[in-house]
CSV table of C-alpha atoms in Angstrom, one decimal:
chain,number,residue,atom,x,y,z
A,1,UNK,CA,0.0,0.0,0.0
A,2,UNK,CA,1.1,3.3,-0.7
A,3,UNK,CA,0.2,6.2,1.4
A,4,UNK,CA,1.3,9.7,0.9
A,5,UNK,CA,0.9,11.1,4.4
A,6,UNK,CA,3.6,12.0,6.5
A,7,UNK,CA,2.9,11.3,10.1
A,8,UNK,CA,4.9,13.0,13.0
A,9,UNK,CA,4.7,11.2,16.0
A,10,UNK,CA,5.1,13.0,19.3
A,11,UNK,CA,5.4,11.8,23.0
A,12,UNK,CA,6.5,11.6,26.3
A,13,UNK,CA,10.5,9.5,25.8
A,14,UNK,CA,9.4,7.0,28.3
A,15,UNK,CA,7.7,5.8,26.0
A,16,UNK,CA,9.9,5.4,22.7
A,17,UNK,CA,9.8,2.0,22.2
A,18,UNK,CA,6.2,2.5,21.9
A,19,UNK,CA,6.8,5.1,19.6
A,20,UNK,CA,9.3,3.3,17.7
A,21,UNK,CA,7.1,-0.1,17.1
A,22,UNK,CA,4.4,2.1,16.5
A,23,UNK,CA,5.6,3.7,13.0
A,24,UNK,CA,7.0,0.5,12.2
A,25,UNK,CA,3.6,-0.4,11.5
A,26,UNK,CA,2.5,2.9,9.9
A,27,UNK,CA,5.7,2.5,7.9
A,28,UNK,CA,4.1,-1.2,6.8
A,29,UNK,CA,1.4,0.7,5.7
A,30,UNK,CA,3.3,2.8,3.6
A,31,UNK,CA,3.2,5.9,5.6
A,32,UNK,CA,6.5,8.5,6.2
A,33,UNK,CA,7.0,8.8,9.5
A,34,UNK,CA,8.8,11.3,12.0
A,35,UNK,CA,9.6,10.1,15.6
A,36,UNK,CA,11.0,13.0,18.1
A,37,UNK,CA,14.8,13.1,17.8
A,38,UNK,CA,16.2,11.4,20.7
A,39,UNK,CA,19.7,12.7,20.5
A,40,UNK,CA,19.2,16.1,22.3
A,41,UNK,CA,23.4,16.0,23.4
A,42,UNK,CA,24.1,18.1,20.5
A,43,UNK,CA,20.4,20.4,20.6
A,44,UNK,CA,20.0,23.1,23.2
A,45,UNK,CA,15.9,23.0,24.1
A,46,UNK,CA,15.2,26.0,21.8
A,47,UNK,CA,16.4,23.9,18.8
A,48,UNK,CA,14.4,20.9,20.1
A,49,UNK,CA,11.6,23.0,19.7
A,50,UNK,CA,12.1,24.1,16.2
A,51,UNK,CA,13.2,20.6,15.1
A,52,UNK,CA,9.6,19.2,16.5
A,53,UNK,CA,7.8,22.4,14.7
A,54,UNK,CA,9.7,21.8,11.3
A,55,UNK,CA,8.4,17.9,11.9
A,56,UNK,CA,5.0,18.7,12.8
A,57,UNK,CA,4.9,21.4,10.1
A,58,UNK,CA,5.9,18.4,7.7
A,59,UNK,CA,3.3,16.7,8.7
A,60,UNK,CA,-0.1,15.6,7.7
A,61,UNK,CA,-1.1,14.3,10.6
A,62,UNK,CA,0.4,14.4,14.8
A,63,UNK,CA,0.2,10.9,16.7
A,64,UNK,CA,0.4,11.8,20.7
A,65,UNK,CA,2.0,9.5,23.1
A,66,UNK,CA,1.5,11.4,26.9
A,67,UNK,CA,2.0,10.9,30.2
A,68,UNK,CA,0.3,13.6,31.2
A,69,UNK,CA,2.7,15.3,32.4
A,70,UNK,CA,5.2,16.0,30.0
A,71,UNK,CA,5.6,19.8,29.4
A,72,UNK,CA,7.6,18.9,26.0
A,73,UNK,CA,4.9,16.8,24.1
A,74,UNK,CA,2.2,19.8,25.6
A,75,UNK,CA,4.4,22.7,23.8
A,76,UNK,CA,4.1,20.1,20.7
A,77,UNK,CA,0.3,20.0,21.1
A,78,UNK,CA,0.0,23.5,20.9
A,79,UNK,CA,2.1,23.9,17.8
A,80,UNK,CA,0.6,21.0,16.0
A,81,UNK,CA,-3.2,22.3,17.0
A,82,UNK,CA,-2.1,26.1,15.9
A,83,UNK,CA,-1.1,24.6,12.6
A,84,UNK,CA,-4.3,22.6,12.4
A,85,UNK,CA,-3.0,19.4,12.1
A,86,UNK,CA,-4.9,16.8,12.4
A,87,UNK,CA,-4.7,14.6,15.9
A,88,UNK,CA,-4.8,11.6,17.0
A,89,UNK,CA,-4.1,10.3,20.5
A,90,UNK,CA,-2.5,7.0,20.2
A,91,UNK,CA,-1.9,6.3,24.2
A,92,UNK,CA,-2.6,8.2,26.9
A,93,UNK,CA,-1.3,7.7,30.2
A,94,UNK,CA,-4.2,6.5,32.8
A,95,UNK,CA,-2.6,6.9,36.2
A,96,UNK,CA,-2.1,10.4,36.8
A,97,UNK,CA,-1.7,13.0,39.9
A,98,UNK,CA,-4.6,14.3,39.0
A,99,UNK,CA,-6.4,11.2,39.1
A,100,UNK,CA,-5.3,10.7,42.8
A,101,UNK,CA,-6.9,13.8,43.3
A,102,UNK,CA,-9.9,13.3,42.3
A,103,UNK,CA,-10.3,9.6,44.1
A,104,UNK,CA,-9.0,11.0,47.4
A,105,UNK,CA,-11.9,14.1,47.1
A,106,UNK,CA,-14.2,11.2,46.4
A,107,UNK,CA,-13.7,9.7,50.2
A,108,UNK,CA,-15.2,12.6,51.3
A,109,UNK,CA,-14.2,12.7,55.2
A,110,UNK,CA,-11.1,12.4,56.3
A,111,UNK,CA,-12.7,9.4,58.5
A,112,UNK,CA,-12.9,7.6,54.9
A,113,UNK,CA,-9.0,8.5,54.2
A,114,UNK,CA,-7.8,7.3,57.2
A,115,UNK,CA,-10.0,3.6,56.9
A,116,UNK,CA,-8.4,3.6,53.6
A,117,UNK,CA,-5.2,4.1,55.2
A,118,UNK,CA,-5.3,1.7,57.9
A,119,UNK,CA,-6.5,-0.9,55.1
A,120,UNK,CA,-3.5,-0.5,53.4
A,121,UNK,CA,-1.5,-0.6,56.5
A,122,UNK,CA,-2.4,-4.1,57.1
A,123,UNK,CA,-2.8,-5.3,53.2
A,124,UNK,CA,1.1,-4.0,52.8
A,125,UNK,CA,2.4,-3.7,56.0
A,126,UNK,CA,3.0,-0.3,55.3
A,127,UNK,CA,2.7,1.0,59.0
A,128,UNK,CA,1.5,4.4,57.9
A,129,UNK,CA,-1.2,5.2,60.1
């Protein structure tokens, strides 16, 4: 199969293998693809930048990889989404801070916390409580 699009593929590096078997299979399906440049030794952060816009500008298409927390592939996000590219979210990392949040606000009391906590304390043997 022969594709013409040009995908750029951007993302958190904990996850390049990912990444890496990822276009492997878009390249089986004829597509170009750009992974993030992994050598940064000899790029200073401003030239990361505008080696991932030049990529993304390349682009047809932006494939995310996040952690939800990586400040990097955010910065790409807003490049590729001011260019209008085109994306899609190929994995997005579940277990977040913000997700911890959000289940400790759902105990409600801090009566609830501390049950959880005492739970744990005998499940792990964590002796926190």
């Amino acid at each position: 199969m022969n594709n013409n699009k040009v995908i750029a593929i951007i993302g958190s590096t904990q996850y390049l293998d990912k990444m890496k078997n990822y276009a492997d299979e878009l390249k089986k399906k004829g597509y170009t693809v750009h992974l993030p440049k992994t050598d940064f030794d000899d790029l200073t952060e401003l030239e990361m930048c505008i080696e991932n816009l030049k990529r993304i500008k390349e682009a047809d298409e932006v494939h995310v990889f996040w952690d939800q927390r990586s400040l990097g592939t955010v910065f790409d996000l807003g490049m590729s989404f001011a260019l209008g590219k085109k994306i899609k979210v190929v994995y997005l990392e579940q277990k977040t801070f913000a997700n911890l949040l959000r289940q400790i606000e759902a105990l409600k009391s801090f009566n609830n916390y501390m049950s959880l906590i005492n739970e744990g304390d005998k499940k792990w043997n964590l002796n926190i409580g």
